XYZ file of C-alpha atoms in Angstrom:
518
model
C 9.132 -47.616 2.477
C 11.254 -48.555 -0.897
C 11.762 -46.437 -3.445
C 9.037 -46.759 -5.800
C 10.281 -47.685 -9.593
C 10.899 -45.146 -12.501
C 8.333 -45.538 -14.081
C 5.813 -44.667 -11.127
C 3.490 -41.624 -12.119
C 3.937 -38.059 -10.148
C 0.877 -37.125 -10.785
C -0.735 -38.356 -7.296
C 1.972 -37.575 -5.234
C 2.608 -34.092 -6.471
C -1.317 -33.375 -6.083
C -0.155 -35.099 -2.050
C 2.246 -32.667 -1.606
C 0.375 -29.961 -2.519
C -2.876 -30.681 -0.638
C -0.285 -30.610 1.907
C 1.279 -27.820 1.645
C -2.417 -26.305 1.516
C -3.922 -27.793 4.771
C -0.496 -26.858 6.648
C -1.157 -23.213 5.077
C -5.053 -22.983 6.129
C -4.094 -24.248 9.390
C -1.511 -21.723 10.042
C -4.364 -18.795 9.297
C -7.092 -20.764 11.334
C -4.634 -20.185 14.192
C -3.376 -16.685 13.309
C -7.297 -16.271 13.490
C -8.059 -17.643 16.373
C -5.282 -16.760 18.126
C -4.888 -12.764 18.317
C -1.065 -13.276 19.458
C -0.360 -15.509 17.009
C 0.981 -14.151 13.534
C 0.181 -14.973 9.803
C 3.121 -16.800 8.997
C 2.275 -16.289 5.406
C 1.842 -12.541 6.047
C 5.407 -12.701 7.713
C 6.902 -14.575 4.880
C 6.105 -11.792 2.878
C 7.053 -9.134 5.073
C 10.370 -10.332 5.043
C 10.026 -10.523 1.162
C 9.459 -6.663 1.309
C 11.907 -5.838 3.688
C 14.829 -8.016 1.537
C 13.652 -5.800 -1.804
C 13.618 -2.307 -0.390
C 16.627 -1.487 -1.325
C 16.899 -3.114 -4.730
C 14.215 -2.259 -8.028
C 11.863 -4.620 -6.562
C 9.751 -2.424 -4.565
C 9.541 -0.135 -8.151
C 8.381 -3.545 -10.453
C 5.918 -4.072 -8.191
C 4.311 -0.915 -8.346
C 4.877 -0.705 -11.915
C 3.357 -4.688 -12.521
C 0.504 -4.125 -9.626
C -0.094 -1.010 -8.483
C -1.680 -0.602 -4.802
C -2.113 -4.484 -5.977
C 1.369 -5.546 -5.469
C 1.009 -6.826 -1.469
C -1.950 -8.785 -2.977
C 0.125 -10.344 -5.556
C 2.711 -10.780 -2.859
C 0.689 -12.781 -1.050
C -1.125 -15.169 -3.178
C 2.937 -15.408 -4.981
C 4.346 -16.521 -1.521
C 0.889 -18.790 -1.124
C 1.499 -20.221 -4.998
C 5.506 -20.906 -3.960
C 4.897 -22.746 -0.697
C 2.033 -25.073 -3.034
C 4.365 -25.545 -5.655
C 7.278 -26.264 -2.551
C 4.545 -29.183 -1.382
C 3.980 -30.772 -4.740
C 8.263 -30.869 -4.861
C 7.890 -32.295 -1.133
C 5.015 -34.768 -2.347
C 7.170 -36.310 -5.454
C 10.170 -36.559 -2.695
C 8.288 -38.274 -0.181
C 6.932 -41.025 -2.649
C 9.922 -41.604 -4.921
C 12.466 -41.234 -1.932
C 11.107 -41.111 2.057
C 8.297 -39.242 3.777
C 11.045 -38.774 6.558
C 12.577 -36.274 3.577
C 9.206 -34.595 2.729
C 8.171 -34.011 6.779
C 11.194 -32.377 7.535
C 11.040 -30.033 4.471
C 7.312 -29.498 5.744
C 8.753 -28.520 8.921
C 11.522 -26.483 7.230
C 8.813 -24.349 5.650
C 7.044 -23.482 9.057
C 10.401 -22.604 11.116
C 11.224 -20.159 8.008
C 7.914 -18.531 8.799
C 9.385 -18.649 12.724
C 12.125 -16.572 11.696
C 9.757 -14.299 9.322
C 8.243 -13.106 12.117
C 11.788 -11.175 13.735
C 11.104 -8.781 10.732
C 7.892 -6.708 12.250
C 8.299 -5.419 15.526
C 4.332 -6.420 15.645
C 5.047 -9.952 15.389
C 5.824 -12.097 18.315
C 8.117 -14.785 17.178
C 7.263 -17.075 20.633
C 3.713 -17.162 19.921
C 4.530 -17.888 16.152
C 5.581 -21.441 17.015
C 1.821 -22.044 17.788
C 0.710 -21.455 14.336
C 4.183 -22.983 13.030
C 3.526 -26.468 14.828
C 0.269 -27.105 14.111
C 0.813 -26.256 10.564
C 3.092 -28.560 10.039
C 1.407 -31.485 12.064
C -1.603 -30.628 9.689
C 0.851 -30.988 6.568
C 2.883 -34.235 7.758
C -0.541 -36.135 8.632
C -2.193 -35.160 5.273
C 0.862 -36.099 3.157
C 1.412 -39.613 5.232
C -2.228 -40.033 4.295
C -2.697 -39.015 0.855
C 0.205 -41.336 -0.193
C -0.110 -44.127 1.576
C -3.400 -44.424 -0.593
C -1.739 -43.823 -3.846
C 0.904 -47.164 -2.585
C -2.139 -48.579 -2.295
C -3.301 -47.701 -5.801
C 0.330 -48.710 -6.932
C -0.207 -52.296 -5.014
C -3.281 -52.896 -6.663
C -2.193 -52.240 -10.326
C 0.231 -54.923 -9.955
C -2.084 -57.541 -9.809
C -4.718 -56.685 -6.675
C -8.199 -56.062 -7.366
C -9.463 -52.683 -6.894
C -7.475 -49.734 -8.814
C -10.322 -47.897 -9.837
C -11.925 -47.731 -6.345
C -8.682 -47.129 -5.003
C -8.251 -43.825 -7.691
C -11.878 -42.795 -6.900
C -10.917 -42.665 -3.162
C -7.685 -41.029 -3.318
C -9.775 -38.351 -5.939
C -12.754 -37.674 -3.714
C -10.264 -37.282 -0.011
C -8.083 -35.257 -2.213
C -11.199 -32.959 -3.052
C -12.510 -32.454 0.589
C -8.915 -31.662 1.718
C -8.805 -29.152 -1.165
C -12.008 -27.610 0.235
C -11.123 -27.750 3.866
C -7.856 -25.807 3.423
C -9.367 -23.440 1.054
C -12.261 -22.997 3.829
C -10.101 -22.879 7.161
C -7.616 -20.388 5.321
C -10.246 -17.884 4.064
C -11.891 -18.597 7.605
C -8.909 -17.886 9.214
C -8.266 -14.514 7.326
C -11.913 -13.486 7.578
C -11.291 -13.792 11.849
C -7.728 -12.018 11.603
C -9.671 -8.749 9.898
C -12.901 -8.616 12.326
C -11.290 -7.641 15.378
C -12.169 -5.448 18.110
C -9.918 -2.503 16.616
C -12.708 -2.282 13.665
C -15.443 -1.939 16.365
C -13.419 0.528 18.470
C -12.925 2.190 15.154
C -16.573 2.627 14.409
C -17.217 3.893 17.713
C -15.572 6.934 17.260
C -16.883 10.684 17.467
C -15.031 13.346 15.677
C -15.008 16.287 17.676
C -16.051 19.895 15.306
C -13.031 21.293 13.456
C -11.813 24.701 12.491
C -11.713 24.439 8.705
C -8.169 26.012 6.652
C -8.522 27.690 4.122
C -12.304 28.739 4.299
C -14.023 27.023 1.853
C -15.026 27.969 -1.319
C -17.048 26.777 -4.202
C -15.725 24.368 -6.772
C -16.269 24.729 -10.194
C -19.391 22.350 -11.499
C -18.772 22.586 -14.998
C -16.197 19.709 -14.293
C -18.614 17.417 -12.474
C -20.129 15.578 -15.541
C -16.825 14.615 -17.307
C -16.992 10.553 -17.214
C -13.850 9.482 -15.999
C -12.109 12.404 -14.636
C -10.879 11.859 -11.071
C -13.532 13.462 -8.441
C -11.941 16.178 -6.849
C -11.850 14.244 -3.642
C -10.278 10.816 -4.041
C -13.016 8.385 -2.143
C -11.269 6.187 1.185
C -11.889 3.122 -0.471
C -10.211 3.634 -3.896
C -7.244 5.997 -2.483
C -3.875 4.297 -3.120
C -2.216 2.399 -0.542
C 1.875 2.038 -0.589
C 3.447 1.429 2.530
C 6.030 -1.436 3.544
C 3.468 -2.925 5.724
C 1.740 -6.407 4.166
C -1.408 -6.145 6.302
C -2.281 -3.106 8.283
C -1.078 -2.827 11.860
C -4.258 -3.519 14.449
C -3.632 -0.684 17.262
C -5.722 -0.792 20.069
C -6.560 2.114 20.614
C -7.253 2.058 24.478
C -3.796 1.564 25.023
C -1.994 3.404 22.135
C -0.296 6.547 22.672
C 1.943 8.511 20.546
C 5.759 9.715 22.370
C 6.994 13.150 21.280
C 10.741 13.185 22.456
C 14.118 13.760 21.462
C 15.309 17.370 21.349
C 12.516 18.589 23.235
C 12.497 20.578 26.637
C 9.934 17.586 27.969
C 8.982 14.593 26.751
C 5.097 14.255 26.023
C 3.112 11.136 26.157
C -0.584 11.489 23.967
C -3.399 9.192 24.342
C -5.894 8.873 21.466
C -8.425 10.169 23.721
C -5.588 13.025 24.255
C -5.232 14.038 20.570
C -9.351 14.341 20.302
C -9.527 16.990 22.715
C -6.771 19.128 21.203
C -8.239 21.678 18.937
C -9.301 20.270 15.902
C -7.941 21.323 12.226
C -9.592 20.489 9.101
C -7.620 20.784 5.660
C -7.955 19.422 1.951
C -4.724 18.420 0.705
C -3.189 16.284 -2.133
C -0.188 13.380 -1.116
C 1.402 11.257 -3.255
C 3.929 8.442 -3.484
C 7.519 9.023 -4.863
C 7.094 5.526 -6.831
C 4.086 7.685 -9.109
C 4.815 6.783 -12.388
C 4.354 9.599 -14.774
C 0.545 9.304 -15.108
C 0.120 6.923 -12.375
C -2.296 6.712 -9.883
C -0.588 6.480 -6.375
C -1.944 10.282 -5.781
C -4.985 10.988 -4.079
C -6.793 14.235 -2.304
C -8.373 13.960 0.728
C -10.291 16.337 3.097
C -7.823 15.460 6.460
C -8.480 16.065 10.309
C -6.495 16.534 12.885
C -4.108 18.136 15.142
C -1.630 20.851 14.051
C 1.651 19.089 14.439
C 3.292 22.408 15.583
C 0.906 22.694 18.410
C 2.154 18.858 19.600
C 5.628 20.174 18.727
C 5.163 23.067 21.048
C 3.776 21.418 23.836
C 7.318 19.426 23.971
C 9.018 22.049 23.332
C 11.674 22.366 20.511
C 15.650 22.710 21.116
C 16.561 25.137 18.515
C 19.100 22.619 17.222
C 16.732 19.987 16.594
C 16.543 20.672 12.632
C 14.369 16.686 11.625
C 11.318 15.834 12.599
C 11.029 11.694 12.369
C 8.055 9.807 12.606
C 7.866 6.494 13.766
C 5.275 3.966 13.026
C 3.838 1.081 15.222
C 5.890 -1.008 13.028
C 9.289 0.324 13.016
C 8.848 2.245 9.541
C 10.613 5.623 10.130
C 10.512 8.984 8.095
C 11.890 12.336 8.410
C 11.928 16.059 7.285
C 13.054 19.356 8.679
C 11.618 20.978 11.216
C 11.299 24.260 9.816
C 8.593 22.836 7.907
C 6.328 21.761 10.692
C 6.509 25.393 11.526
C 5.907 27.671 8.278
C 2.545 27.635 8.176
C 1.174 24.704 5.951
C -0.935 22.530 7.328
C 1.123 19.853 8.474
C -1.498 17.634 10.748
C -1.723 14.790 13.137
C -4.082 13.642 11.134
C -7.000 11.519 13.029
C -9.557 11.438 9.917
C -9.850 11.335 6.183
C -13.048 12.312 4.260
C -15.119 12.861 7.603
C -14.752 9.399 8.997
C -11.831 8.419 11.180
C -8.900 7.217 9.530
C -9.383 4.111 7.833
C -7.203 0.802 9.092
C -5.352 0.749 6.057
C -4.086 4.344 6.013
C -3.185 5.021 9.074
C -5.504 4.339 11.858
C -5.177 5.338 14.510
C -2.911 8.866 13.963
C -0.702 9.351 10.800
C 0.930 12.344 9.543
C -0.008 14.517 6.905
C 2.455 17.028 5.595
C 1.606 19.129 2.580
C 4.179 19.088 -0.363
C 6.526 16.334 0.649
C 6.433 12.678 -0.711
C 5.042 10.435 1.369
C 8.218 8.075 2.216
C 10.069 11.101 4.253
C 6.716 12.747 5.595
C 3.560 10.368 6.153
C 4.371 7.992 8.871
C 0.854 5.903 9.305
C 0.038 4.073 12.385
C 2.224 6.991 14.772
C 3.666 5.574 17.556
C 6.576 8.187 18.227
C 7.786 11.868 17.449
C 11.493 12.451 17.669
C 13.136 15.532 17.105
C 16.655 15.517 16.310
C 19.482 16.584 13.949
C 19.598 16.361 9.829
C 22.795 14.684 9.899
C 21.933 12.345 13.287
C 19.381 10.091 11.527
C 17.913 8.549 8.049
C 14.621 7.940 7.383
C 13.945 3.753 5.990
C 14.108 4.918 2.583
C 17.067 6.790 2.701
C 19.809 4.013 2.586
C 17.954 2.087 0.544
C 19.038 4.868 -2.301
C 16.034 7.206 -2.446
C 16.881 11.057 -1.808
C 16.710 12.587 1.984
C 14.378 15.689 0.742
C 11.544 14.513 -1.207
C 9.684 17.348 -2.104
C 6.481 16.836 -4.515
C 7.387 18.202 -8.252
C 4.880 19.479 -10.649
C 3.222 17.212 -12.672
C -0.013 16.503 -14.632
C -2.250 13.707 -15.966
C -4.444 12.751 -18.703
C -7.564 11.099 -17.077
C -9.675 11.537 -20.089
C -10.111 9.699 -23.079
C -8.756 6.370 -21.200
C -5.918 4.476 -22.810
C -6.979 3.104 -25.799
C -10.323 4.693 -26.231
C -11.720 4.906 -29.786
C -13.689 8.636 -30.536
C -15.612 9.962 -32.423
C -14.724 12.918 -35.128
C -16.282 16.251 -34.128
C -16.279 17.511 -30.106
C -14.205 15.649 -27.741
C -13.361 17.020 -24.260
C -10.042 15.883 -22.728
C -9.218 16.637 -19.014
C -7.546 15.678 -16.165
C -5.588 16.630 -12.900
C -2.485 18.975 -12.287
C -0.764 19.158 -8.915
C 2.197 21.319 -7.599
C 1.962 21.043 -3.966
C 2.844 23.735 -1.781
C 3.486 26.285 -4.623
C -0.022 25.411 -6.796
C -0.768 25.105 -10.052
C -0.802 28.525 -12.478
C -1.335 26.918 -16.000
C -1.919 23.604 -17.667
C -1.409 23.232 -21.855
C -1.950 20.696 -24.450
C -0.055 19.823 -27.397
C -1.495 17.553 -29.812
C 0.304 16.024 -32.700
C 3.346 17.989 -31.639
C 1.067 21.272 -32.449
C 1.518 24.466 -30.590
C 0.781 24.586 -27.275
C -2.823 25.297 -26.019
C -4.369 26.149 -22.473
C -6.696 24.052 -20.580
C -9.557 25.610 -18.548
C -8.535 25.110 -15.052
C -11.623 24.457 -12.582
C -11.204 26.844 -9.222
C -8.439 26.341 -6.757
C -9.127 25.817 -3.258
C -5.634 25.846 -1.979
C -1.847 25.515 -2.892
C -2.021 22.076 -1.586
C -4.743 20.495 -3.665
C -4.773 19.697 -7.333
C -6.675 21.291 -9.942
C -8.695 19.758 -12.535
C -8.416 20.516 -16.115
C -10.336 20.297 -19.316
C -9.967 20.800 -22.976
C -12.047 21.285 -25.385
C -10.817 19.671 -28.716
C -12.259 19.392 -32.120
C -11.492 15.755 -33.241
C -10.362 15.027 -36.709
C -9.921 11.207 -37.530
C -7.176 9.387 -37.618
C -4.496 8.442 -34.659
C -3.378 11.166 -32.578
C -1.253 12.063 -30.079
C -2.084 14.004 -26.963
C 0.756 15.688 -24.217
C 0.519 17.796 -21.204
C 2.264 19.727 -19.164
C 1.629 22.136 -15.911
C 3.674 25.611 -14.843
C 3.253 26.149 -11.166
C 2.893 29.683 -9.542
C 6.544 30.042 -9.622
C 6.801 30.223 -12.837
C 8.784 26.416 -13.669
C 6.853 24.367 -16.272
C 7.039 20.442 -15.480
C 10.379 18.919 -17.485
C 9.673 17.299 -20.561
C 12.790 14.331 -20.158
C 11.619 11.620 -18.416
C 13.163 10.853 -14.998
C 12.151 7.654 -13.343
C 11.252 7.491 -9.976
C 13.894 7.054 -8.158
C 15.411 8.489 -6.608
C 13.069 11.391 -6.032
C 10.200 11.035 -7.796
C 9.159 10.609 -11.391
C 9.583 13.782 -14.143
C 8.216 13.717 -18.359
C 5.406 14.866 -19.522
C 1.693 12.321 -20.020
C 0.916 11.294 -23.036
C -1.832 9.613 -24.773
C -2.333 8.124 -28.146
C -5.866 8.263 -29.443
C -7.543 7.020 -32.567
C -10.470 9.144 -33.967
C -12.973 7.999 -36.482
């Protein structure tokens, strides 16, 4: 084909390219679908996008842009870069050679090939599948879509027929726009209903000794609009992890390896772990990357097996001194093993607010270990226990720059009024959450407009592990005010006022809120 002249509009080809890039894209999912073997190249793409930015600030401005959004955003950014790679490919195939354009098509599928050597989950043979017949897909859609626009090129030099010629190239360029939007989402909607979901569902939770006994809660918190429920709900509980979609484990043939430093190496069925006596315990995690304020926090009621009573049943060389947990993935975390022993509830935890664990945190054993962050402590989707020395091993965050430790620190939040709100002069209640995990919370205080500080009526504790709700009762004057907060734990330390980002163990400062009255 020659090169087409200068003055030649992009338009159509660029709209080729990217129709191209789209159908090649849906086609890879259809597969992925279809296929259980086969992986999500986009998925992979991305995973290898996460992987590349763990150890750089990456990880931390996508929390901070999207919250437990950000492997959302990661995907539709990595779907939105391989359309805008097609409409490049499109202008390149028209202006220069479709030879070009096909082999930067096939470019783009072999880089989701090698994607794929990222997650242990992901077989890279059965990737090809996927890989090829997306980019068949692409090449045959882009050799179609412009040979009609030289066809609308031919006739505006003199043939009869331009506007029919536009109409067609508009109307296939439509339907292809539909069909890869439709075999993508189809393909997705396929990858999610799998038999794990129904295995899931057919679950039985054995009866479970609950720690601590329970007591009542206070209700005088209950009708506060916006304050966070005192048990975070399974479908709004954050999600950070370094996985991009959850790992499917089958559950008839998962098993969980405690080995190591251990006088015997134990293998544990699912089926295993349900038959162990059962523990049930309410306790707050969080994620190191909480921003002061933030949201990646959540309390949960948690069942499961004592992790000391696995420990034990391997049996524990007195030199091992880490505990690491290893995911189905190849994620990795680890903490000392005096902890699994001193008497906090440290589970293997099978459920979460009465229903077995949910896909996406955890499913289908995770660990749960009370006043740790979550990146050295709460491996999800367990596939190994190894016990070993402090010095022998790092966890995956560890050289990436984030501290070995990771204990939770003290902190509090404003939940109430929101961000922005406008009130009312004359009664106003504020409130919100403390949490000081492991040592719990003694006090919380306000300071408004830089007054004196002023104590908060805590609602009752039921354990060291879980947070406490707060409330204030505050006589609202107009005008714009300022609102801070700050928690002492039972050991007497009051939260630090300086702000301390996140990394690299955990966020410090105390919440504030500006408020307008009138």
């Amino acid at each position: 084909m020659p090169p087409s002249s200068p003055s030649d509009g992009l338009g159509r080809p660029a709209v080729a390219g990217l129709l191209a890039a789209g159908i090649a894209l849906g086609t890879t999912e259809l597969v992925a679908g279809l296929v259980p073997s086969a992986p999500s190249l986009v998925v992979a793409i991305g995973n290898g996008v996460v992987e590349l930015g763990a150890g750089s600030r990456v990880k931390e401005i996508a929390i901070a842009l999207f919250g437990t959004n950000e492997k959302t955003a990661l995907v539709v950014g990595t779907v939105v870069l391989a359309l805008l790679f097609g409409a490049v490919l499109g202008v390149v195939g028209r202006r220069r050679s479709i030879g070009i354009a096909s082999v930067g098509i096939g470019a783009f599928g072999l880089l989701g090939v090698a994607a794929t050597t990222v997650n242990p989950l992901d077989s890279t043979a059965w990737s090809l599948l996927p890989a090829v017949l997306g980019v068949a897909a692409g090449v045959a859609t882009l050799r179609l879509l412009l040979r009609l626009d030289r066809g609308i090129d031919r006739a505006a030099v003199g043939h009869p027929g331009v506007g029919r010629g536009r109409r067609e190239f508009l109307r296939i360029a439509v339907g292809l726009g539909a069909v890869a939007g439709v075999i993508g989402a189809f393909g997705r909607t396929l990858s999610s209903r799998t038999a794990i979901n129904v295995a899931r569902d057919e679950v039985v939770l054995p009866e479970a000794v609950r720690t601590p006994a329970p007591v009542g809660l206070a209700t005088e918190f209950e009708g506060i609009d916006g304050l966070s429920p005192f048990f975070t709900p399974n479908e709004t509980f954050y999600r950070i992890d370094t996985a991009l979609t959850p790992p499917m484990v089958d559950v008839d043939s998962w098993q969980v390896r405690i080995h190591g430093m251990v006088d015997r190496e134990v293998v544990l069925t699912y089926q295993d772990l349900l038959d162990l006596p059962q523990v049930e315990a309410d306790i707050t995690i969080a994620c190191v990357s909480n921003e002061v304020g933030g949201d990646l926090i959540g309390n949960a009621r948690w069942q499961g097996v004592r992790l000391s009573d696995v420990l034990d049943m391997a049996g524990v060389d007195p030199a091992a001194d880490q505990v690491v947990g290893r995911s189905v993935d190849g994620w990795t975390g680890g903490f000392p093993t005096d902890i699994a022993f001193d008497g906090r509830d440290c589970l293997v935890a099978l459920a979460m607010n009465g229903e077995p664990l949910p896909i996406a945190h955890g499913f289908p054993a995770r660990l749960i270990v009370p006043g740790l962050y979550g990146y050295v402590s709460a491996t999800k989707w367990l596939s190994e226990i190894e016990l070993t020395t402090w010095e022998a091993f790092d966890g995956y965050w560890v050289p990436r720059g984030w501290s070995k430790e990771g204990p939770v620190k003290t902190q509090s939040r404003i939940d109430v009024p929101k961000r922005g709100t406008r009130l009312q002069a004359g009664p106003q209640v504020i409130a919100g959450v403390a949490w000081a995990q492991q040592r719990g919370v003694d006090r919380v205080e306000l300071s408004i407009d830089d007054g004196p500080w002023q104590e908060a009526v805590l609602a009752d504790e039921l354990n060291v592990d879980t947070w406490r709700q707060w409330r204030f009762d505050w006589d609202a004057g107009p005008g714009q005010h300022v609102i801070r907060v700050r928690a002492t734990d039972r050991t007497g330390t009051t939260q630090s006022e300086e702000r301390v980002p996140v990394a690299p163990n955990g966020a410090e400062g105390y919440h504030t809120r500006v408020v307008t009255v009138t």
